[in-house]
Amino acid sequence: MHAVEMLSFSQTYCELNYFHSQTTFVVDEITTVIKEAVESTIGNSSYQHSQINQWMSSIVESSLSQLTKLGKPFKYIVTCIILQKNGAGLHTASSCFWDNSTDGKTYCKTGQAFHISFFFFNAKRTKSKHNREIAFNETDFCFSTGSCKVRWENKTIYCIVSVFGLAI
Amino acid sequence: MDAGASAYLIRPNYKDKFKAVLAKECIGEILREQLYGAQYDPEEAPALSRALADSIKKKIVVFSDVGFDRYKLVVQVVVGEQRGEGVKMAARCFWDADTDSYAQDIFMNDSLFCVAAAFGVYYY
């Protein structure tokens, strides 16, 4: 009797772990996806005004489609900021009203002439409404605690990528 | 079946949807109030952008009477120095287009520019 109980317990535990990893916001995974999208599009290019629209669309769309392919029960919002590097400063900040245990965000900054921020939301249903009242604040450009950042330098372009996740 | 009893809505009523126009007004007011006559200062900019994001979020959450109760909110603020550089900001979302929406506004003066975007995502 005990052996059977132990077995079913450990099986359930494994399933729960798997479920958990499939339904939470895994920062590293997402960072990889974003980095790949950015590098494959911009590569070693210099800032070119005529190409910006196309670059931006392609980065944002490809990262969003890669994120959705992960198949997690998440809603995503991807924002992209592109900035030409000419010595000017840029600061981004975000403030969120969500559930800290299920939602998250990450940033990627690559140092080209682009700042690209991706926010994605995993809006997950939680059993209790009380968990919702968690505000998440953070500021950027050089990225606060709790975020994931990737830096990448080049001569003419700044690229900052930040990703937010909201679970459904 | 008693429809009047406490029913859990999985879709917002039309009047409870995230109102982009109202949110845009909130954002615009805050930006104008706080940035009017401001100069870009690299020391203060991080704190400024954070404060803006917080106040926009508070304003939208408080301002919305009943409707935004079921909405999760994300506010992103970008503050940059005006030096003639090229800047572009775009957003793409993977969400439920029936229930979710966003609002954005821009403030510019001679020394800085500020873009703020607020995204409202319905909580099922």
PDB file of C-alpha atoms in Angstrom:
ATOM      1  CA  MET A   1       0.000   0.000   0.000  1.00  0.00           C
ATOM      2  CA  HIS A   2       2.720   2.425   0.951  1.00  0.00           C
ATOM      3  CA  ALA A   3       4.803   1.744  -2.134  1.00  0.00           C
ATOM      4  CA  VAL A   4       1.872   2.442  -4.393  1.00  0.00           C
ATOM      5  CA  GLU A   5       1.109   5.651  -2.588  1.00  0.00           C
ATOM      6  CA  MET A   6       4.713   6.808  -2.840  1.00  0.00           C
ATOM      7  CA  LEU A   7       4.806   6.058  -6.507  1.00  0.00           C
ATOM      8  CA  SER A   8       1.669   7.963  -7.292  1.00  0.00           C
ATOM      9  CA  PHE A   9       2.858  10.853  -5.150  1.00  0.00           C
ATOM     10  CA  SER A  10       6.148  11.131  -6.980  1.00  0.00           C
ATOM     11  CA  GLN A  11       4.428  10.852 -10.303  1.00  0.00           C
ATOM     12  CA  THR A  12       2.073  13.629  -9.380  1.00  0.00           C
ATOM     13  CA  TYR A  13       5.009  15.666  -8.152  1.00  0.00           C
ATOM     14  CA  CYS A  14       6.791  15.221 -11.455  1.00  0.00           C
ATOM     15  CA  GLU A  15       3.720  16.170 -13.353  1.00  0.00           C
ATOM     16  CA  LEU A  16       3.310  19.249 -11.225  1.00  0.00           C
ATOM     17  CA  ASN A  17       6.877  20.267 -11.880  1.00  0.00           C
ATOM     18  CA  TYR A  18       6.418  19.817 -15.561  1.00  0.00           C
ATOM     19  CA  PHE A  19       3.197  21.726 -15.440  1.00  0.00           C
ATOM     20  CA  HIS A  20       4.883  24.460 -13.492  1.00  0.00           C
ATOM     21  CA  SER A  21       7.678  24.832 -15.976  1.00  0.00           C
ATOM     22  CA  GLN A  22       5.215  24.916 -18.787  1.00  0.00           C
ATOM     23  CA  THR A  23       3.155  27.631 -17.232  1.00  0.00           C
ATOM     24  CA  THR A  24       5.662  30.005 -15.750  1.00  0.00           C
ATOM     25  CA  PHE A  25       7.708  32.739 -17.170  1.00  0.00           C
ATOM     26  CA  VAL A  26      11.202  31.424 -17.768  1.00  0.00           C
ATOM     27  CA  VAL A  27      13.474  34.376 -18.199  1.00  0.00           C
ATOM     28  CA  ASP A  28      16.421  32.579 -19.783  1.00  0.00           C
ATOM     29  CA  GLU A  29      14.408  30.915 -22.438  1.00  0.00           C
ATOM     30  CA  ILE A  30      12.810  34.141 -23.457  1.00  0.00           C
ATOM     31  CA  THR A  31      16.077  36.027 -23.449  1.00  0.00           C
ATOM     32  CA  THR A  32      17.509  33.484 -25.839  1.00  0.00           C
ATOM     33  CA  VAL A  33      14.581  33.839 -28.162  1.00  0.00           C
ATOM     34  CA  ILE A  34      14.820  37.603 -28.219  1.00  0.00           C
ATOM     35  CA  LYS A  35      18.576  37.693 -28.633  1.00  0.00           C
ATOM     36  CA  GLU A  36      18.348  35.374 -31.567  1.00  0.00           C
ATOM     37  CA  ALA A  37      15.660  37.450 -33.202  1.00  0.00           C
ATOM     38  CA  VAL A  38      17.675  40.635 -32.764  1.00  0.00           C
ATOM     39  CA  GLU A  39      20.978  39.216 -33.905  1.00  0.00           C
ATOM     40  CA  SER A  40      19.561  37.568 -36.946  1.00  0.00           C
ATOM     41  CA  THR A  41      17.937  40.777 -38.073  1.00  0.00           C
ATOM     42  CA  ILE A  42      20.359  43.525 -37.203  1.00  0.00           C
ATOM     43  CA  GLY A  43      23.537  41.504 -37.142  1.00  0.00           C
ATOM     44  CA  ASN A  44      26.352  43.958 -37.558  1.00  0.00           C
ATOM     45  CA  SER A  45      24.436  46.607 -39.426  1.00  0.00           C
ATOM     46  CA  SER A  46      24.827  50.312 -38.914  1.00  0.00           C
ATOM     47  CA  TYR A  47      21.928  52.577 -38.258  1.00  0.00           C
ATOM     48  CA  GLN A  48      20.082  53.306 -41.439  1.00  0.00           C
ATOM     49  CA  HIS A  49      16.978  55.365 -41.288  1.00  0.00           C
ATOM     50  CA  SER A  50      15.455  53.763 -44.340  1.00  0.00           C
ATOM     51  CA  GLN A  51      15.763  50.282 -42.911  1.00  0.00           C
ATOM     52  CA  ILE A  52      14.385  50.969 -39.474  1.00  0.00           C
ATOM     53  CA  ASN A  53      10.773  50.094 -40.137  1.00  0.00           C
ATOM     54  CA  GLN A  54      11.656  46.853 -41.721  1.00  0.00           C
ATOM     55  CA  TRP A  55      14.157  45.884 -39.042  1.00  0.00           C
ATOM     56  CA  MET A  56      11.786  46.699 -36.307  1.00  0.00           C
ATOM     57  CA  SER A  57       8.883  44.770 -37.799  1.00  0.00           C
ATOM     58  CA  SER A  58      11.024  41.782 -38.439  1.00  0.00           C
ATOM     59  CA  ILE A  59      12.576  41.696 -34.967  1.00  0.00           C
ATOM     60  CA  VAL A  60       9.314  42.164 -33.162  1.00  0.00           C
ATOM     61  CA  GLU A  61       7.346  39.788 -35.318  1.00  0.00           C
ATOM     62  CA  SER A  62       9.890  37.036 -35.334  1.00  0.00           C
ATOM     63  CA  SER A  63      10.401  37.190 -31.584  1.00  0.00           C
ATOM     64  CA  LEU A  64       6.668  37.236 -30.987  1.00  0.00           C
ATOM     65  CA  SER A  65       6.125  34.243 -33.211  1.00  0.00           C
ATOM     66  CA  GLN A  66       8.950  32.372 -31.494  1.00  0.00           C
ATOM     67  CA  LEU A  67       7.460  33.200 -28.130  1.00  0.00           C
ATOM     68  CA  THR A  68       4.044  31.970 -29.145  1.00  0.00           C
ATOM     69  CA  LYS A  69       5.599  28.769 -30.426  1.00  0.00           C
ATOM     70  CA  LEU A  70       6.724  28.027 -26.897  1.00  0.00           C
ATOM     71  CA  GLY A  71       3.135  27.062 -26.392  1.00  0.00           C
ATOM     72  CA  LYS A  72       2.702  28.448 -22.921  1.00  0.00           C
ATOM     73  CA  PRO A  73      -0.613  29.813 -21.697  1.00  0.00           C
ATOM     74  CA  PHE A  74       0.564  33.374 -21.949  1.00  0.00           C
ATOM     75  CA  LYS A  75      -0.434  36.632 -23.484  1.00  0.00           C
ATOM     76  CA  TYR A  76       2.454  38.547 -24.966  1.00  0.00           C
ATOM     77  CA  ILE A  77       3.119  42.189 -25.564  1.00  0.00           C
ATOM     78  CA  VAL A  78       6.251  43.072 -27.412  1.00  0.00           C
ATOM     79  CA  THR A  79       7.445  46.655 -27.681  1.00  0.00           C
ATOM     80  CA  CYS A  80      10.435  47.776 -29.590  1.00  0.00           C
ATOM     81  CA  ILE A  81      12.357  51.023 -29.206  1.00  0.00           C
ATOM     82  CA  ILE A  82      15.009  51.919 -31.713  1.00  0.00           C
ATOM     83  CA  LEU A  83      17.496  54.655 -30.995  1.00  0.00           C
ATOM     84  CA  GLN A  84      20.353  55.933 -33.019  1.00  0.00           C
ATOM     85  CA  LYS A  85      23.509  56.164 -31.021  1.00  0.00           C
ATOM     86  CA  ASN A  86      24.659  59.733 -31.000  1.00  0.00           C
ATOM     87  CA  GLY A  87      25.430  60.376 -27.381  1.00  0.00           C
ATOM     88  CA  ALA A  88      21.900  61.107 -26.314  1.00  0.00           C
ATOM     89  CA  GLY A  89      20.546  59.436 -23.232  1.00  0.00           C
ATOM     90  CA  LEU A  90      17.493  57.259 -23.017  1.00  0.00           C
ATOM     91  CA  HIS A  91      15.636  55.930 -20.024  1.00  0.00           C
ATOM     92  CA  THR A  92      12.741  53.592 -19.931  1.00  0.00           C
ATOM     93  CA  ALA A  93      10.619  52.634 -16.988  1.00  0.00           C
ATOM     94  CA  SER A  94       7.660  50.422 -16.510  1.00  0.00           C
ATOM     95  CA  SER A  95       5.073  50.024 -13.860  1.00  0.00           C
ATOM     96  CA  CYS A  96       2.735  47.092 -13.819  1.00  0.00           C
ATOM     97  CA  PHE A  97      -0.392  46.087 -12.032  1.00  0.00           C
ATOM     98  CA  TRP A  98      -0.343  42.318 -12.210  1.00  0.00           C
ATOM     99  CA  ASP A  99       0.326  39.173 -10.285  1.00  0.00           C
ATOM    100  CA  ASN A 100       3.956  38.877  -9.341  1.00  0.00           C
ATOM    101  CA  SER A 101       3.868  35.152  -8.916  1.00  0.00           C
ATOM    102  CA  THR A 102       2.723  34.410 -12.432  1.00  0.00           C
ATOM    103  CA  ASP A 103       3.707  37.340 -14.571  1.00  0.00           C
ATOM    104  CA  GLY A 104       7.085  38.623 -15.492  1.00  0.00           C
ATOM    105  CA  LYS A 105       9.291  40.551 -17.782  1.00  0.00           C
ATOM    106  CA  THR A 106      12.721  40.548 -19.199  1.00  0.00           C
ATOM    107  CA  TYR A 107      14.958  42.913 -21.090  1.00  0.00           C
ATOM    108  CA  CYS A 108      17.545  42.549 -23.745  1.00  0.00           C
ATOM    109  CA  LYS A 109      19.817  45.368 -24.591  1.00  0.00           C
ATOM    110  CA  THR A 110      22.161  45.035 -27.442  1.00  0.00           C
ATOM    111  CA  GLY A 111      24.442  47.921 -28.105  1.00  0.00           C
ATOM    112  CA  GLN A 112      23.683  48.867 -31.604  1.00  0.00           C
ATOM    113  CA  ALA A 113      21.729  51.917 -32.654  1.00  0.00           C
ATOM    114  CA  PHE A 114      18.602  50.305 -31.454  1.00  0.00           C
ATOM    115  CA  HIS A 115      16.906  50.197 -28.146  1.00  0.00           C
ATOM    116  CA  ILE A 116      14.365  47.481 -28.372  1.00  0.00           C
ATOM    117  CA  SER A 117      12.021  46.633 -25.561  1.00  0.00           C
ATOM    118  CA  PHE A 118       9.794  43.668 -25.598  1.00  0.00           C
ATOM    119  CA  PHE A 119       7.096  43.389 -23.024  1.00  0.00           C
ATOM    120  CA  PHE A 120       5.104  40.284 -22.833  1.00  0.00           C
ATOM    121  CA  PHE A 121       2.402  39.339 -20.558  1.00  0.00           C
ATOM    122  CA  ASN A 122       1.383  36.022 -19.338  1.00  0.00           C
ATOM    123  CA  ALA A 123      -2.029  36.558 -17.918  1.00  0.00           C
ATOM    124  CA  LYS A 124      -2.680  33.528 -15.798  1.00  0.00           C
ATOM    125  CA  ARG A 125      -5.742  32.835 -13.836  1.00  0.00           C
ATOM    126  CA  THR A 126      -5.073  32.466 -10.179  1.00  0.00           C
ATOM    127  CA  LYS A 127      -7.497  30.997  -7.755  1.00  0.00           C
ATOM    128  CA  SER A 128      -7.645  33.977  -5.519  1.00  0.00           C
ATOM    129  CA  LYS A 129      -8.241  37.504  -6.603  1.00  0.00           C
ATOM    130  CA  HIS A 130      -6.265  38.753  -3.667  1.00  0.00           C
ATOM    131  CA  ASN A 131      -3.038  37.866  -5.372  1.00  0.00           C
ATOM    132  CA  ARG A 132      -3.606  40.437  -8.003  1.00  0.00           C
ATOM    133  CA  GLU A 133      -2.778  43.517  -6.086  1.00  0.00           C
ATOM    134  CA  ILE A 134       0.886  43.478  -6.713  1.00  0.00           C
ATOM    135  CA  ALA A 135       2.480  46.371  -8.416  1.00  0.00           C
ATOM    136  CA  PHE A 136       5.716  45.876 -10.137  1.00  0.00           C
ATOM    137  CA  ASN A 137       7.905  48.821 -10.757  1.00  0.00           C
ATOM    138  CA  GLU A 138      11.122  49.080 -12.461  1.00  0.00           C
ATOM    139  CA  THR A 139      13.321  51.307 -14.389  1.00  0.00           C
ATOM    140  CA  ASP A 140      15.592  50.736 -17.137  1.00  0.00           C
ATOM    141  CA  PHE A 141      18.274  51.678 -19.454  1.00  0.00           C
ATOM    142  CA  CYS A 142      20.414  49.890 -17.224  1.00  0.00           C
ATOM    143  CA  PHE A 143      17.940  47.725 -15.957  1.00  0.00           C
ATOM    144  CA  SER A 144      16.779  47.083 -12.611  1.00  0.00           C
ATOM    145  CA  THR A 145      16.622  44.084 -10.416  1.00  0.00           C
ATOM    146  CA  GLY A 146      14.295  41.300 -11.386  1.00  0.00           C
ATOM    147  CA  SER A 147      14.850  41.765 -15.073  1.00  0.00           C
ATOM    148  CA  CYS A 148      16.952  39.923 -17.511  1.00  0.00           C
ATOM    149  CA  LYS A 149      19.266  41.885 -19.705  1.00  0.00           C
ATOM    150  CA  VAL A 150      21.489  41.148 -22.591  1.00  0.00           C
ATOM    151  CA  ARG A 151      24.078  43.641 -23.721  1.00  0.00           C
ATOM    152  CA  TRP A 152      25.522  43.922 -27.087  1.00  0.00           C
ATOM    153  CA  GLU A 153      27.706  46.772 -28.269  1.00  0.00           C
ATOM    154  CA  ASN A 154      28.331  48.126 -31.664  1.00  0.00           C
ATOM    155  CA  LYS A 155      29.410  51.444 -33.105  1.00  0.00           C
ATOM    156  CA  THR A 156      26.245  53.091 -34.271  1.00  0.00           C
ATOM    157  CA  ILE A 157      23.307  51.338 -32.781  1.00  0.00           C
ATOM    158  CA  TYR A 158      21.838  50.741 -29.357  1.00  0.00           C
ATOM    159  CA  CYS A 159      19.503  47.870 -28.895  1.00  0.00           C
ATOM    160  CA  ILE A 160      17.562  47.336 -25.715  1.00  0.00           C
ATOM    161  CA  VAL A 161      15.139  44.514 -25.579  1.00  0.00           C
ATOM    162  CA  SER A 162      12.817  44.053 -22.668  1.00  0.00           C
ATOM    163  CA  VAL A 163      10.156  41.457 -22.346  1.00  0.00           C
ATOM    164  CA  PHE A 164       7.155  41.335 -20.022  1.00  0.00           C
ATOM    165  CA  GLY A 165       5.044  38.264 -19.421  1.00  0.00           C
ATOM    166  CA  LEU A 166       1.457  38.046 -18.206  1.00  0.00           C
ATOM    167  CA  ALA A 167      -0.037  34.632 -17.536  1.00  0.00           C
ATOM    168  CA  ILE A 168      -3.623  33.875 -18.464  1.00  0.00           C
TER     169      ILE A 168
ATOM    170  CA  MET B   1     -31.130  29.761 -13.850  1.00  0.00           C
ATOM    171  CA  ASP B   2     -30.843  33.024 -12.040  1.00  0.00           C
ATOM    172  CA  ALA B   3     -28.825  35.337 -14.257  1.00  0.00           C
ATOM    173  CA  GLY B   4     -28.831  38.037 -11.622  1.00  0.00           C
ATOM    174  CA  ALA B   5     -26.831  35.957  -9.155  1.00  0.00           C
ATOM    175  CA  SER B   6     -23.088  36.441  -8.948  1.00  0.00           C
ATOM    176  CA  ALA B   7     -21.958  35.254 -12.335  1.00  0.00           C
ATOM    177  CA  TYR B   8     -18.258  35.133 -13.092  1.00  0.00           C
ATOM    178  CA  LEU B   9     -17.706  37.010 -16.303  1.00  0.00           C
ATOM    179  CA  ILE B  10     -15.121  35.704 -18.682  1.00  0.00           C
ATOM    180  CA  ARG B  11     -15.678  38.548 -21.062  1.00  0.00           C
ATOM    181  CA  PRO B  12     -16.064  42.181 -20.062  1.00  0.00           C
ATOM    182  CA  ASN B  13     -19.322  43.958 -20.703  1.00  0.00           C
ATOM    183  CA  TYR B  14     -19.107  46.556 -23.391  1.00  0.00           C
ATOM    184  CA  LYS B  15     -19.085  49.363 -20.880  1.00  0.00           C
ATOM    185  CA  ASP B  16     -16.349  47.706 -18.828  1.00  0.00           C
ATOM    186  CA  LYS B  17     -13.849  47.370 -21.594  1.00  0.00           C
ATOM    187  CA  PHE B  18     -10.483  49.044 -21.390  1.00  0.00           C
ATOM    188  CA  LYS B  19     -11.192  52.504 -22.688  1.00  0.00           C
ATOM    189  CA  ALA B  20      -8.237  53.597 -24.722  1.00  0.00           C
ATOM    190  CA  VAL B  21      -9.448  57.170 -25.006  1.00  0.00           C
ATOM    191  CA  LEU B  22      -9.728  57.643 -21.251  1.00  0.00           C
ATOM    192  CA  ALA B  23      -6.389  56.029 -20.653  1.00  0.00           C
ATOM    193  CA  LYS B  24      -4.805  58.268 -23.258  1.00  0.00           C
ATOM    194  CA  GLU B  25      -6.195  61.311 -21.515  1.00  0.00           C
ATOM    195  CA  CYS B  26      -4.812  60.143 -18.194  1.00  0.00           C
ATOM    196  CA  ILE B  27      -1.425  59.624 -19.724  1.00  0.00           C
ATOM    197  CA  GLY B  28      -1.478  62.971 -21.505  1.00  0.00           C
ATOM    198  CA  GLU B  29      -2.410  64.848 -18.353  1.00  0.00           C
ATOM    199  CA  ILE B  30       0.327  63.313 -16.298  1.00  0.00           C
ATOM    200  CA  LEU B  31       2.967  63.894 -18.943  1.00  0.00           C
ATOM    201  CA  ARG B  32       2.001  67.517 -19.390  1.00  0.00           C
ATOM    202  CA  GLU B  33       1.825  68.164 -15.666  1.00  0.00           C
ATOM    203  CA  GLN B  34       5.117  66.612 -14.777  1.00  0.00           C
ATOM    204  CA  LEU B  35       7.194  67.416 -17.811  1.00  0.00           C
ATOM    205  CA  TYR B  36       6.116  70.923 -18.576  1.00  0.00           C
ATOM    206  CA  GLY B  37       9.282  72.999 -18.783  1.00  0.00           C
ATOM    207  CA  ALA B  38      11.472  70.091 -17.758  1.00  0.00           C
ATOM    208  CA  GLN B  39      15.027  69.733 -18.991  1.00  0.00           C
ATOM    209  CA  TYR B  40      16.706  66.452 -19.660  1.00  0.00           C
ATOM    210  CA  ASP B  41      19.025  65.601 -16.812  1.00  0.00           C
ATOM    211  CA  PRO B  42      20.853  62.278 -16.975  1.00  0.00           C
ATOM    212  CA  GLU B  43      21.053  62.055 -13.207  1.00  0.00           C
ATOM    213  CA  GLU B  44      17.381  62.504 -12.686  1.00  0.00           C
ATOM    214  CA  ALA B  45      16.021  60.776 -15.739  1.00  0.00           C
ATOM    215  CA  PRO B  46      15.804  57.262 -14.278  1.00  0.00           C
ATOM    216  CA  ALA B  47      13.895  58.482 -11.258  1.00  0.00           C
ATOM    217  CA  LEU B  48      11.745  60.683 -13.431  1.00  0.00           C
ATOM    218  CA  SER B  49      10.773  57.895 -15.774  1.00  0.00           C
ATOM    219  CA  ARG B  50       9.998  55.596 -12.893  1.00  0.00           C
ATOM    220  CA  ALA B  51       7.886  58.241 -11.193  1.00  0.00           C
ATOM    221  CA  LEU B  52       5.993  58.871 -14.409  1.00  0.00           C
ATOM    222  CA  ALA B  53       5.273  55.183 -14.876  1.00  0.00           C
ATOM    223  CA  ASP B  54       4.027  54.873 -11.312  1.00  0.00           C
ATOM    224  CA  SER B  55       1.822  57.899 -11.452  1.00  0.00           C
ATOM    225  CA  ILE B  56       0.318  56.905 -14.782  1.00  0.00           C
ATOM    226  CA  LYS B  57      -0.435  53.466 -13.451  1.00  0.00           C
ATOM    227  CA  LYS B  58      -2.001  54.843 -10.284  1.00  0.00           C
ATOM    228  CA  LYS B  59      -4.058  57.307 -12.188  1.00  0.00           C
ATOM    229  CA  ILE B  60      -5.453  54.747 -14.574  1.00  0.00           C
ATOM    230  CA  VAL B  61      -6.222  52.268 -11.820  1.00  0.00           C
ATOM    231  CA  VAL B  62      -7.890  54.847  -9.618  1.00  0.00           C
ATOM    232  CA  PHE B  63      -9.592  56.765 -12.364  1.00  0.00           C
ATOM    233  CA  SER B  64     -11.358  53.798 -13.820  1.00  0.00           C
ATOM    234  CA  ASP B  65     -14.522  53.408 -11.845  1.00  0.00           C
ATOM    235  CA  VAL B  66     -15.616  49.880 -12.146  1.00  0.00           C
ATOM    236  CA  GLY B  67     -14.534  48.781 -15.524  1.00  0.00           C
ATOM    237  CA  PHE B  68     -10.834  48.301 -15.181  1.00  0.00           C
ATOM    238  CA  ASP B  69     -11.259  46.151 -12.165  1.00  0.00           C
ATOM    239  CA  ARG B  70     -10.607  42.986 -14.115  1.00  0.00           C
ATOM    240  CA  TYR B  71      -7.732  44.374 -16.098  1.00  0.00           C
ATOM    241  CA  LYS B  72      -4.041  43.829 -15.610  1.00  0.00           C
ATOM    242  CA  LEU B  73      -2.099  46.889 -16.537  1.00  0.00           C
ATOM    243  CA  VAL B  74       1.376  47.569 -17.809  1.00  0.00           C
ATOM    244  CA  VAL B  75       2.687  51.064 -18.310  1.00  0.00           C
ATOM    245  CA  GLN B  76       5.909  51.708 -20.153  1.00  0.00           C
ATOM    246  CA  VAL B  77       7.538  55.118 -20.214  1.00  0.00           C
ATOM    247  CA  VAL B  78      10.504  56.102 -22.343  1.00  0.00           C
ATOM    248  CA  VAL B  79      12.299  59.369 -21.680  1.00  0.00           C
ATOM    249  CA  GLY B  80      15.033  60.462 -24.022  1.00  0.00           C
ATOM    250  CA  GLU B  81      17.190  63.432 -24.744  1.00  0.00           C
ATOM    251  CA  GLN B  82      16.550  65.437 -27.869  1.00  0.00           C
ATOM    252  CA  ARG B  83      19.727  65.542 -29.859  1.00  0.00           C
ATOM    253  CA  GLY B  84      18.431  64.974 -33.299  1.00  0.00           C
ATOM    254  CA  GLU B  85      18.873  61.220 -33.094  1.00  0.00           C
ATOM    255  CA  GLY B  86      16.508  58.889 -34.850  1.00  0.00           C
ATOM    256  CA  VAL B  87      14.043  57.143 -32.550  1.00  0.00           C
ATOM    257  CA  LYS B  88      11.282  54.729 -33.275  1.00  0.00           C
ATOM    258  CA  MET B  89       9.013  52.760 -30.992  1.00  0.00           C
ATOM    259  CA  ALA B  90       6.689  49.947 -31.973  1.00  0.00           C
ATOM    260  CA  ALA B  91       4.599  47.365 -30.163  1.00  0.00           C
ATOM    261  CA  ARG B  92       3.098  44.027 -31.097  1.00  0.00           C
ATOM    262  CA  CYS B  93       0.833  42.020 -28.911  1.00  0.00           C
ATOM    263  CA  PHE B  94      -0.337  38.488 -28.695  1.00  0.00           C
ATOM    264  CA  TRP B  95      -3.582  38.834 -26.815  1.00  0.00           C
ATOM    265  CA  ASP B  96      -7.321  38.675 -27.066  1.00  0.00           C
ATOM    266  CA  ALA B  97      -8.301  41.526 -29.346  1.00  0.00           C
ATOM    267  CA  ASP B  98     -11.882  41.552 -28.059  1.00  0.00           C
ATOM    268  CA  THR B  99     -10.946  42.336 -24.516  1.00  0.00           C
ATOM    269  CA  ASP B 100      -7.472  43.859 -24.490  1.00  0.00           C
ATOM    270  CA  SER B 101      -6.291  47.231 -25.649  1.00  0.00           C
ATOM    271  CA  TYR B 102      -3.672  49.893 -25.219  1.00  0.00           C
ATOM    272  CA  ALA B 103      -3.254  53.652 -25.151  1.00  0.00           C
ATOM    273  CA  GLN B 104      -0.249  55.822 -25.784  1.00  0.00           C
ATOM    274  CA  ASP B 105       0.766  59.439 -25.777  1.00  0.00           C
ATOM    275  CA  ILE B 106       3.835  61.502 -26.534  1.00  0.00           C
ATOM    276  CA  PHE B 107       5.253  64.632 -24.998  1.00  0.00           C
ATOM    277  CA  MET B 108       8.036  66.640 -26.560  1.00  0.00           C
ATOM    278  CA  ASN B 109       9.858  69.796 -25.734  1.00  0.00           C
ATOM    279  CA  ASP B 110      13.192  71.193 -26.771  1.00  0.00           C
ATOM    280  CA  SER B 111      15.361  69.122 -24.541  1.00  0.00           C
ATOM    281  CA  LEU B 112      13.528  65.868 -24.076  1.00  0.00           C
ATOM    282  CA  PHE B 113      10.876  63.621 -25.461  1.00  0.00           C
ATOM    283  CA  CYS B 114       8.719  61.177 -23.603  1.00  0.00           C
ATOM    284  CA  VAL B 115       6.590  58.313 -24.874  1.00  0.00           C
ATOM    285  CA  ALA B 116       4.213  56.528 -22.557  1.00  0.00           C
ATOM    286  CA  ALA B 117       2.165  53.464 -23.401  1.00  0.00           C
ATOM    287  CA  ALA B 118      -0.358  51.702 -21.199  1.00  0.00           C
ATOM    288  CA  PHE B 119      -1.524  48.193 -22.019  1.00  0.00           C
ATOM    289  CA  GLY B 120      -4.658  46.710 -20.490  1.00  0.00           C
ATOM    290  CA  VAL B 121      -5.013  42.948 -20.510  1.00  0.00           C
ATOM    291  CA  TYR B 122      -8.206  41.295 -19.312  1.00  0.00           C
ATOM    292  CA  TYR B 123      -7.869  38.854 -16.462  1.00  0.00           C
ATOM    293  CA  TYR B 124     -10.109  35.849 -17.144  1.00  0.00           C
TER     294      TYR B 124
END
